[in-house]
Amino acid sequence: PCYYGIDTATTSQLIASKLSVEEICRKIGADSLGYLGIESLKNMAPPLRDDLCHACFSGEYCIKKS
C-alpha cells in the first residue's frame, strides 16, 4: 500500500500481484506489456531524480513509516 495517498489498501488489489504478464495482456486486450525499472523511471525526470517517490514500486519510502 501507498502511505502517501494512493487508494490501494493492499498489494493483492493490484492486477500484477495475481496474474503473469501474459495473463494481464489477455485480460486487458493488450498485444504486449512491459515494466520500467526504477532507474529508467528516474531517468525520465532528471530534475526530479533524487526527489522522485518510487515507494509504491520499491517499498523504499522517503520517510520512516509510523
PDB file of N, CA, C and O in Angstrom:
ATOM      1  N   PRO A   1       0.819  -1.207   0.000  1.00  0.00           N
ATOM      2  CA  PRO A   1       0.000   0.000   0.000  1.00  0.00           C
ATOM      3  C   PRO A   1       0.856   1.261   0.000  1.00  0.00           C
ATOM      4  O   PRO A   1       1.971   1.250   0.476  1.00  0.00           O
ATOM      5  N   CYS A   2       0.301   2.318  -0.536  1.00  0.00           N
ATOM      6  CA  CYS A   2       0.993   3.608  -0.539  1.00  0.00           C
ATOM      7  C   CYS A   2       0.537   4.415   0.666  1.00  0.00           C
ATOM      8  O   CYS A   2      -0.655   4.630   0.854  1.00  0.00           O
ATOM      9  N   TYR A   3       1.477   4.868   1.437  1.00  0.00           N
ATOM     10  CA  TYR A   3       1.163   5.653   2.623  1.00  0.00           C
ATOM     11  C   TYR A   3       1.079   7.142   2.304  1.00  0.00           C
ATOM     12  O   TYR A   3       0.887   7.955   3.183  1.00  0.00           O
ATOM     13  N   TYR A   4       1.231   7.498   1.011  1.00  0.00           N
ATOM     14  CA  TYR A   4       1.196   8.897   0.608  1.00  0.00           C
ATOM     15  C   TYR A   4      -0.090   9.277  -0.099  1.00  0.00           C
ATOM     16  O   TYR A   4      -0.155  10.297  -0.750  1.00  0.00           O
ATOM     17  N   GLY A   5      -1.129   8.463  -0.030  1.00  0.00           N
ATOM     18  CA  GLY A   5      -2.418   8.889  -0.525  1.00  0.00           C
ATOM     19  C   GLY A   5      -3.005   8.116  -1.682  1.00  0.00           C
ATOM     20  O   GLY A   5      -4.146   8.324  -2.037  1.00  0.00           O
ATOM     21  N   ILE A   6      -2.269   7.224  -2.330  1.00  0.00           N
ATOM     22  CA  ILE A   6      -2.858   6.428  -3.400  1.00  0.00           C
ATOM     23  C   ILE A   6      -3.781   5.415  -2.735  1.00  0.00           C
ATOM     24  O   ILE A   6      -3.411   4.740  -1.785  1.00  0.00           O
ATOM     25  N   ASP A   7      -4.989   5.291  -3.245  1.00  0.00           N
ATOM     26  CA  ASP A   7      -6.017   4.482  -2.590  1.00  0.00           C
ATOM     27  C   ASP A   7      -5.914   2.996  -2.983  1.00  0.00           C
ATOM     28  O   ASP A   7      -6.769   2.475  -3.694  1.00  0.00           O
ATOM     29  N   THR A   8      -4.863   2.346  -2.538  1.00  0.00           N
ATOM     30  CA  THR A   8      -4.693   0.912  -2.726  1.00  0.00           C
ATOM     31  C   THR A   8      -4.336   0.350  -1.358  1.00  0.00           C
ATOM     32  O   THR A   8      -3.220   0.528  -0.885  1.00  0.00           O
ATOM     33  N   ALA A   9      -5.288  -0.301  -0.742  1.00  0.00           N
ATOM     34  CA  ALA A   9      -5.096  -0.756   0.638  1.00  0.00           C
ATOM     35  C   ALA A   9      -4.086  -1.904   0.745  1.00  0.00           C
ATOM     36  O   ALA A   9      -3.307  -1.965   1.691  1.00  0.00           O
ATOM     37  N   THR A  10      -4.107  -2.813  -0.214  1.00  0.00           N
ATOM     38  CA  THR A  10      -3.201  -3.956  -0.162  1.00  0.00           C
ATOM     39  C   THR A  10      -2.668  -4.263  -1.557  1.00  0.00           C
ATOM     40  O   THR A  10      -3.303  -3.931  -2.565  1.00  0.00           O
ATOM     41  N   THR A  11      -1.512  -4.911  -1.615  1.00  0.00           N
ATOM     42  CA  THR A  11      -0.937  -5.270  -2.912  1.00  0.00           C
ATOM     43  C   THR A  11      -1.801  -6.290  -3.643  1.00  0.00           C
ATOM     44  O   THR A  11      -1.761  -6.366  -4.864  1.00  0.00           O
ATOM     45  N   SER A  12      -2.634  -7.033  -2.923  1.00  0.00           N
ATOM     46  CA  SER A  12      -3.493  -8.024  -3.577  1.00  0.00           C
ATOM     47  C   SER A  12      -4.534  -7.366  -4.483  1.00  0.00           C
ATOM     48  O   SER A  12      -5.129  -8.030  -5.333  1.00  0.00           O
ATOM     49  N   GLN A  13      -4.754  -6.059  -4.329  1.00  0.00           N
ATOM     50  CA  GLN A  13      -5.688  -5.333  -5.189  1.00  0.00           C
ATOM     51  C   GLN A  13      -5.087  -5.015  -6.556  1.00  0.00           C
ATOM     52  O   GLN A  13      -5.800  -4.600  -7.459  1.00  0.00           O
ATOM     53  N   LEU A  14      -3.796  -5.193  -6.706  1.00  0.00           N
ATOM     54  CA  LEU A  14      -3.114  -4.878  -7.956  1.00  0.00           C
ATOM     55  C   LEU A  14      -3.119  -6.102  -8.872  1.00  0.00           C
ATOM     56  O   LEU A  14      -2.807  -7.210  -8.444  1.00  0.00           O
ATOM     57  N   ILE A  15      -3.433  -5.887 -10.137  1.00  0.00           N
ATOM     58  CA  ILE A  15      -3.566  -6.985 -11.087  1.00  0.00           C
ATOM     59  C   ILE A  15      -2.278  -7.814 -11.208  1.00  0.00           C
ATOM     60  O   ILE A  15      -2.326  -9.029 -11.339  1.00  0.00           O
ATOM     61  N   ALA A  16      -1.132  -7.156 -11.134  1.00  0.00           N
ATOM     62  CA  ALA A  16       0.138  -7.858 -11.300  1.00  0.00           C
ATOM     63  C   ALA A  16       0.496  -8.738 -10.109  1.00  0.00           C
ATOM     64  O   ALA A  16       1.412  -9.551 -10.201  1.00  0.00           O
ATOM     65  N   SER A  17      -0.219  -8.593  -9.012  1.00  0.00           N
ATOM     66  CA  SER A  17       0.070  -9.454  -7.860  1.00  0.00           C
ATOM     67  C   SER A  17      -0.511 -10.855  -8.049  1.00  0.00           C
ATOM     68  O   SER A  17      -0.127 -11.782  -7.346  1.00  0.00           O
ATOM     69  N   LYS A  18      -1.434 -10.977  -8.998  1.00  0.00           N
ATOM     70  CA  LYS A  18      -2.121 -12.257  -9.190  1.00  0.00           C
ATOM     71  C   LYS A  18      -1.885 -12.891 -10.556  1.00  0.00           C
ATOM     72  O   LYS A  18      -2.016 -14.095 -10.701  1.00  0.00           O
ATOM     73  N   LEU A  19      -1.596 -12.051 -11.561  1.00  0.00           N
ATOM     74  CA  LEU A  19      -1.513 -12.552 -12.924  1.00  0.00           C
ATOM     75  C   LEU A  19      -0.128 -12.336 -13.520  1.00  0.00           C
ATOM     76  O   LEU A  19       0.557 -11.372 -13.196  1.00  0.00           O
ATOM     77  N   SER A  20       0.243 -13.221 -14.430  1.00  0.00           N
ATOM     78  CA  SER A  20       1.505 -13.072 -15.162  1.00  0.00           C
ATOM     79  C   SER A  20       1.326 -11.992 -16.229  1.00  0.00           C
ATOM     80  O   SER A  20       0.209 -11.542 -16.506  1.00  0.00           O
ATOM     81  N   VAL A  21       2.410 -11.582 -16.845  1.00  0.00           N
ATOM     82  CA  VAL A  21       2.359 -10.593 -17.915  1.00  0.00           C
ATOM     83  C   VAL A  21       1.435 -11.075 -19.037  1.00  0.00           C
ATOM     84  O   VAL A  21       0.600 -10.324 -19.537  1.00  0.00           O
ATOM     85  N   GLU A  22       1.561 -12.334 -19.413  1.00  0.00           N
ATOM     86  CA  GLU A  22       0.726 -12.885 -20.485  1.00  0.00           C
ATOM     87  C   GLU A  22      -0.751 -12.881 -20.092  1.00  0.00           C
ATOM     88  O   GLU A  22      -1.625 -12.554 -20.903  1.00  0.00           O
ATOM     89  N   GLU A  23      -1.046 -13.224 -18.849  1.00  0.00           N
ATOM     90  CA  GLU A  23      -2.435 -13.229 -18.373  1.00  0.00           C
ATOM     91  C   GLU A  23      -3.019 -11.813 -18.336  1.00  0.00           C
ATOM     92  O   GLU A  23      -4.182 -11.604 -18.693  1.00  0.00           O
ATOM     93  N   ILE A  24      -2.208 -10.839 -17.930  1.00  0.00           N
ATOM     94  CA  ILE A  24      -2.660  -9.454 -17.905  1.00  0.00           C
ATOM     95  C   ILE A  24      -2.960  -8.986 -19.327  1.00  0.00           C
ATOM     96  O   ILE A  24      -3.990  -8.352 -19.575  1.00  0.00           O
ATOM     97  N   CYS A  25      -2.089  -9.308 -20.266  1.00  0.00           N
ATOM     98  CA  CYS A  25      -2.316  -8.933 -21.667  1.00  0.00           C
ATOM     99  C   CYS A  25      -3.649  -9.477 -22.163  1.00  0.00           C
ATOM    100  O   CYS A  25      -4.430  -8.748 -22.792  1.00  0.00           O
ATOM    101  N   ARG A  26      -3.915 -10.734 -21.882  1.00  0.00           N
ATOM    102  CA  ARG A  26      -5.194 -11.323 -22.311  1.00  0.00           C
ATOM    103  C   ARG A  26      -6.372 -10.608 -21.641  1.00  0.00           C
ATOM    104  O   ARG A  26      -7.366 -10.286 -22.285  1.00  0.00           O
ATOM    105  N   LYS A  27      -6.238 -10.333 -20.358  1.00  0.00           N
ATOM    106  CA  LYS A  27      -7.339  -9.717 -19.600  1.00  0.00           C
ATOM    107  C   LYS A  27      -7.678  -8.312 -20.100  1.00  0.00           C
ATOM    108  O   LYS A  27      -8.843  -7.941 -20.177  1.00  0.00           O
ATOM    109  N   ILE A  28      -6.650  -7.520 -20.439  1.00  0.00           N
ATOM    110  CA  ILE A  28      -6.887  -6.138 -20.858  1.00  0.00           C
ATOM    111  C   ILE A  28      -6.883  -5.971 -22.379  1.00  0.00           C
ATOM    112  O   ILE A  28      -7.072  -4.872 -22.885  1.00  0.00           O
ATOM    113  N   GLY A  29      -6.643  -7.051 -23.106  1.00  0.00           N
ATOM    114  CA  GLY A  29      -6.661  -6.988 -24.561  1.00  0.00           C
ATOM    115  C   GLY A  29      -5.445  -6.327 -25.173  1.00  0.00           C
ATOM    116  O   GLY A  29      -5.528  -5.737 -26.249  1.00  0.00           O
ATOM    117  N   ALA A  30      -4.320  -6.432 -24.506  1.00  0.00           N
ATOM    118  CA  ALA A  30      -3.083  -5.824 -25.000  1.00  0.00           C
ATOM    119  C   ALA A  30      -2.260  -6.835 -25.792  1.00  0.00           C
ATOM    120  O   ALA A  30      -2.332  -8.039 -25.549  1.00  0.00           O
ATOM    121  N   ASP A  31      -1.481  -6.325 -26.744  1.00  0.00           N
ATOM    122  CA  ASP A  31      -0.570  -7.175 -27.511  1.00  0.00           C
ATOM    123  C   ASP A  31       0.706  -7.461 -26.727  1.00  0.00           C
ATOM    124  O   ASP A  31       1.317  -8.515 -26.878  1.00  0.00           O
ATOM    125  N   SER A  32       1.115  -6.501 -25.904  1.00  0.00           N
ATOM    126  CA  SER A  32       2.335  -6.658 -25.125  1.00  0.00           C
ATOM    127  C   SER A  32       2.248  -5.788 -23.876  1.00  0.00           C
ATOM    128  O   SER A  32       1.416  -4.890 -23.782  1.00  0.00           O
ATOM    129  N   LEU A  33       3.134  -6.066 -22.944  1.00  0.00           N
ATOM    130  CA  LEU A  33       3.185  -5.322 -21.690  1.00  0.00           C
ATOM    131  C   LEU A  33       4.615  -5.340 -21.200  1.00  0.00           C
ATOM    132  O   LEU A  33       5.284  -6.374 -21.258  1.00  0.00           O
ATOM    133  N   GLY A  34       5.095  -4.215 -20.749  1.00  0.00           N
ATOM    134  CA  GLY A  34       6.444  -4.137 -20.215  1.00  0.00           C
ATOM    135  C   GLY A  34       6.469  -3.231 -19.000  1.00  0.00           C
ATOM    136  O   GLY A  34       5.572  -2.411 -18.796  1.00  0.00           O
ATOM    137  N   TYR A  35       7.488  -3.385 -18.202  1.00  0.00           N
ATOM    138  CA  TYR A  35       7.651  -2.583 -16.994  1.00  0.00           C
ATOM    139  C   TYR A  35       8.981  -1.859 -17.045  1.00  0.00           C
ATOM    140  O   TYR A  35       9.982  -2.412 -17.489  1.00  0.00           O
ATOM    141  N   LEU A  36       8.980  -0.614 -16.576  1.00  0.00           N
ATOM    142  CA  LEU A  36      10.215   0.143 -16.447  1.00  0.00           C
ATOM    143  C   LEU A  36      10.863  -0.183 -15.109  1.00  0.00           C
ATOM    144  O   LEU A  36      10.165  -0.338 -14.105  1.00  0.00           O
ATOM    145  N   GLY A  37      12.165  -0.232 -15.091  1.00  0.00           N
ATOM    146  CA  GLY A  37      12.885  -0.355 -13.836  1.00  0.00           C
ATOM    147  C   GLY A  37      12.929   0.994 -13.132  1.00  0.00           C
ATOM    148  O   GLY A  37      12.658   2.040 -13.744  1.00  0.00           O
ATOM    149  N   ILE A  38      13.256   0.998 -11.868  1.00  0.00           N
ATOM    150  CA  ILE A  38      13.305   2.230 -11.084  1.00  0.00           C
ATOM    151  C   ILE A  38      14.287   3.228 -11.697  1.00  0.00           C
ATOM    152  O   ILE A  38      13.998   4.417 -11.812  1.00  0.00           O
ATOM    153  N   GLU A  39      15.452   2.776 -12.116  1.00  0.00           N
ATOM    154  CA  GLU A  39      16.440   3.683 -12.704  1.00  0.00           C
ATOM    155  C   GLU A  39      15.913   4.308 -13.988  1.00  0.00           C
ATOM    156  O   GLU A  39      16.125   5.492 -14.240  1.00  0.00           O
ATOM    157  N   SER A  40      15.208   3.550 -14.803  1.00  0.00           N
ATOM    158  CA  SER A  40      14.615   4.101 -16.030  1.00  0.00           C
ATOM    159  C   SER A  40      13.564   5.141 -15.689  1.00  0.00           C
ATOM    160  O   SER A  40      13.459   6.177 -16.351  1.00  0.00           O
ATOM    161  N   LEU A  41      12.778   4.876 -14.660  1.00  0.00           N
ATOM    162  CA  LEU A  41      11.768   5.837 -14.210  1.00  0.00           C
ATOM    163  C   LEU A  41      12.439   7.135 -13.774  1.00  0.00           C
ATOM    164  O   LEU A  41      12.019   8.229 -14.150  1.00  0.00           O
ATOM    165  N   LYS A  42      13.502   7.022 -13.004  1.00  0.00           N
ATOM    166  CA  LYS A  42      14.223   8.216 -12.543  1.00  0.00           C
ATOM    167  C   LYS A  42      14.832   8.986 -13.716  1.00  0.00           C
ATOM    168  O   LYS A  42      14.856  10.212 -13.716  1.00  0.00           O
ATOM    169  N   ASN A  43      15.304   8.273 -14.727  1.00  0.00           N
ATOM    170  CA  ASN A  43      15.928   8.918 -15.887  1.00  0.00           C
ATOM    171  C   ASN A  43      14.925   9.689 -16.740  1.00  0.00           C
ATOM    172  O   ASN A  43      15.309  10.539 -17.531  1.00  0.00           O
ATOM    173  N   MET A  44      13.648   9.403 -16.583  1.00  0.00           N
ATOM    174  CA  MET A  44      12.622  10.112 -17.347  1.00  0.00           C
ATOM    175  C   MET A  44      12.399  11.525 -16.822  1.00  0.00           C
ATOM    176  O   MET A  44      11.853  12.364 -17.532  1.00  0.00           O
ATOM    177  N   ALA A  45      12.790  11.789 -15.600  1.00  0.00           N
ATOM    178  CA  ALA A  45      12.588  13.108 -14.987  1.00  0.00           C
ATOM    179  C   ALA A  45      13.862  13.541 -14.278  1.00  0.00           C
ATOM    180  O   ALA A  45      13.900  13.627 -13.055  1.00  0.00           O
ATOM    181  N   PRO A  46      14.931  13.817 -15.044  1.00  0.00           N
ATOM    182  CA  PRO A  46      16.226  14.129 -14.417  1.00  0.00           C
ATOM    183  C   PRO A  46      16.188  15.207 -13.337  1.00  0.00           C
ATOM    184  O   PRO A  46      16.833  15.040 -12.303  1.00  0.00           O
ATOM    185  N   PRO A  47      15.414  16.307 -13.514  1.00  0.00           N
ATOM    186  CA  PRO A  47      15.426  17.315 -12.440  1.00  0.00           C
ATOM    187  C   PRO A  47      14.843  16.798 -11.125  1.00  0.00           C
ATOM    188  O   PRO A  47      15.146  17.309 -10.058  1.00  0.00           O
ATOM    189  N   LEU A  48      13.993  15.775 -11.210  1.00  0.00           N
ATOM    190  CA  LEU A  48      13.354  15.235 -10.008  1.00  0.00           C
ATOM    191  C   LEU A  48      14.007  13.946  -9.530  1.00  0.00           C
ATOM    192  O   LEU A  48      13.543  13.328  -8.579  1.00  0.00           O
ATOM    193  N   ARG A  49      15.060  13.531 -10.197  1.00  0.00           N
ATOM    194  CA  ARG A  49      15.681  12.227  -9.969  1.00  0.00           C
ATOM    195  C   ARG A  49      15.838  11.875  -8.489  1.00  0.00           C
ATOM    196  O   ARG A  49      15.473  10.795  -8.065  1.00  0.00           O
ATOM    197  N   ASP A  50      16.377  12.790  -7.705  1.00  0.00           N
ATOM    198  CA  ASP A  50      16.654  12.489  -6.302  1.00  0.00           C
ATOM    199  C   ASP A  50      15.426  12.645  -5.401  1.00  0.00           C
ATOM    200  O   ASP A  50      15.439  12.184  -4.267  1.00  0.00           O
ATOM    201  N   ASP A  51      14.380  13.302  -5.892  1.00  0.00           N
ATOM    202  CA  ASP A  51      13.186  13.535  -5.085  1.00  0.00           C
ATOM    203  C   ASP A  51      11.987  12.708  -5.526  1.00  0.00           C
ATOM    204  O   ASP A  51      10.924  12.797  -4.923  1.00  0.00           O
ATOM    205  N   LEU A  52      12.143  11.930  -6.575  1.00  0.00           N
ATOM    206  CA  LEU A  52      11.035  11.153  -7.120  1.00  0.00           C
ATOM    207  C   LEU A  52      10.651  10.023  -6.170  1.00  0.00           C
ATOM    208  O   LEU A  52      11.487   9.206  -5.784  1.00  0.00           O
ATOM    209  N   CYS A  53       9.402   9.991  -5.765  1.00  0.00           N
ATOM    210  CA  CYS A  53       8.930   8.928  -4.884  1.00  0.00           C
ATOM    211  C   CYS A  53       8.643   7.685  -5.720  1.00  0.00           C
ATOM    212  O   CYS A  53       7.903   7.738  -6.695  1.00  0.00           O
ATOM    213  N   HIS A  54       9.237   6.575  -5.341  1.00  0.00           N
ATOM    214  CA  HIS A  54       9.008   5.310  -6.032  1.00  0.00           C
ATOM    215  C   HIS A  54       8.647   4.211  -5.033  1.00  0.00           C
ATOM    216  O   HIS A  54       8.778   3.019  -5.316  1.00  0.00           O
ATOM    217  N   ALA A  55       8.158   4.632  -3.889  1.00  0.00           N
ATOM    218  CA  ALA A  55       7.850   3.680  -2.813  1.00  0.00           C
ATOM    219  C   ALA A  55       6.811   2.643  -3.218  1.00  0.00           C
ATOM    220  O   ALA A  55       6.887   1.489  -2.804  1.00  0.00           O
ATOM    221  N   CYS A  56       5.845   3.041  -4.043  1.00  0.00           N
ATOM    222  CA  CYS A  56       4.808   2.079  -4.427  1.00  0.00           C
ATOM    223  C   CYS A  56       5.381   0.968  -5.304  1.00  0.00           C
ATOM    224  O   CYS A  56       4.787  -0.107  -5.408  1.00  0.00           O
ATOM    225  N   PHE A  57       6.537   1.206  -5.917  1.00  0.00           N
ATOM    226  CA  PHE A  57       7.189   0.186  -6.735  1.00  0.00           C
ATOM    227  C   PHE A  57       8.275  -0.557  -5.969  1.00  0.00           C
ATOM    228  O   PHE A  57       8.448  -1.754  -6.128  1.00  0.00           O
ATOM    229  N   SER A  58       9.023   0.179  -5.152  1.00  0.00           N
ATOM    230  CA  SER A  58      10.205  -0.392  -4.500  1.00  0.00           C
ATOM    231  C   SER A  58      10.016  -0.725  -3.028  1.00  0.00           C
ATOM    232  O   SER A  58      10.790  -1.499  -2.474  1.00  0.00           O
ATOM    233  N   GLY A  59       9.031  -0.098  -2.383  1.00  0.00           N
ATOM    234  CA  GLY A  59       8.863  -0.278  -0.946  1.00  0.00           C
ATOM    235  C   GLY A  59       9.802   0.590  -0.136  1.00  0.00           C
ATOM    236  O   GLY A  59       9.811   0.541   1.087  1.00  0.00           O
ATOM    237  N   GLU A  60      10.607   1.410  -0.825  1.00  0.00           N
ATOM    238  CA  GLU A  60      11.555   2.302  -0.152  1.00  0.00           C
ATOM    239  C   GLU A  60      10.916   3.684  -0.014  1.00  0.00           C
ATOM    240  O   GLU A  60      10.746   4.397  -0.997  1.00  0.00           O
ATOM    241  N   TYR A  61      10.562   4.052   1.206  1.00  0.00           N
ATOM    242  CA  TYR A  61       9.902   5.327   1.468  1.00  0.00           C
ATOM    243  C   TYR A  61      10.916   6.389   1.806  1.00  0.00           C
ATOM    244  O   TYR A  61      11.976   6.116   2.367  1.00  0.00           O
ATOM    245  N   CYS A  62      10.574   7.640   1.436  1.00  0.00           N
ATOM    246  CA  CYS A  62      11.445   8.783   1.686  1.00  0.00           C
ATOM    247  C   CYS A  62      11.542   9.119   3.172  1.00  0.00           C
ATOM    248  O   CYS A  62      12.502   9.726   3.618  1.00  0.00           O
ATOM    249  N   ILE A  63      10.512   8.736   3.921  1.00  0.00           N
ATOM    250  CA  ILE A  63      10.492   8.971   5.364  1.00  0.00           C
ATOM    251  C   ILE A  63      10.157   7.651   6.058  1.00  0.00           C
ATOM    252  O   ILE A  63       9.673   6.709   5.429  1.00  0.00           O
ATOM    253  N   LYS A  64      10.401   7.585   7.327  1.00  0.00           N
ATOM    254  CA  LYS A  64      10.081   6.374   8.070  1.00  0.00           C
ATOM    255  C   LYS A  64       8.572   6.223   8.207  1.00  0.00           C
ATOM    256  O   LYS A  64       7.865   7.193   8.434  1.00  0.00           O
ATOM    257  N   LYS A  65       8.092   4.988   8.040  1.00  0.00           N
ATOM    258  CA  LYS A  65       6.672   4.705   8.260  1.00  0.00           C
ATOM    259  C   LYS A  65       6.420   4.639   9.752  1.00  0.00           C
ATOM    260  O   LYS A  65       7.239   4.180  10.510  1.00  0.00           O
ATOM    261  N   SER A  66       5.257   5.113  10.169  1.00  0.00           N
ATOM    262  CA  SER A  66       4.940   5.062  11.606  1.00  0.00           C
ATOM    263  C   SER A  66       4.111   3.849  11.918  1.00  0.00           C
ATOM    264  O   SER A  66       3.583   3.178  11.116  1.00  0.00           O
TER     265      SER A  66
END
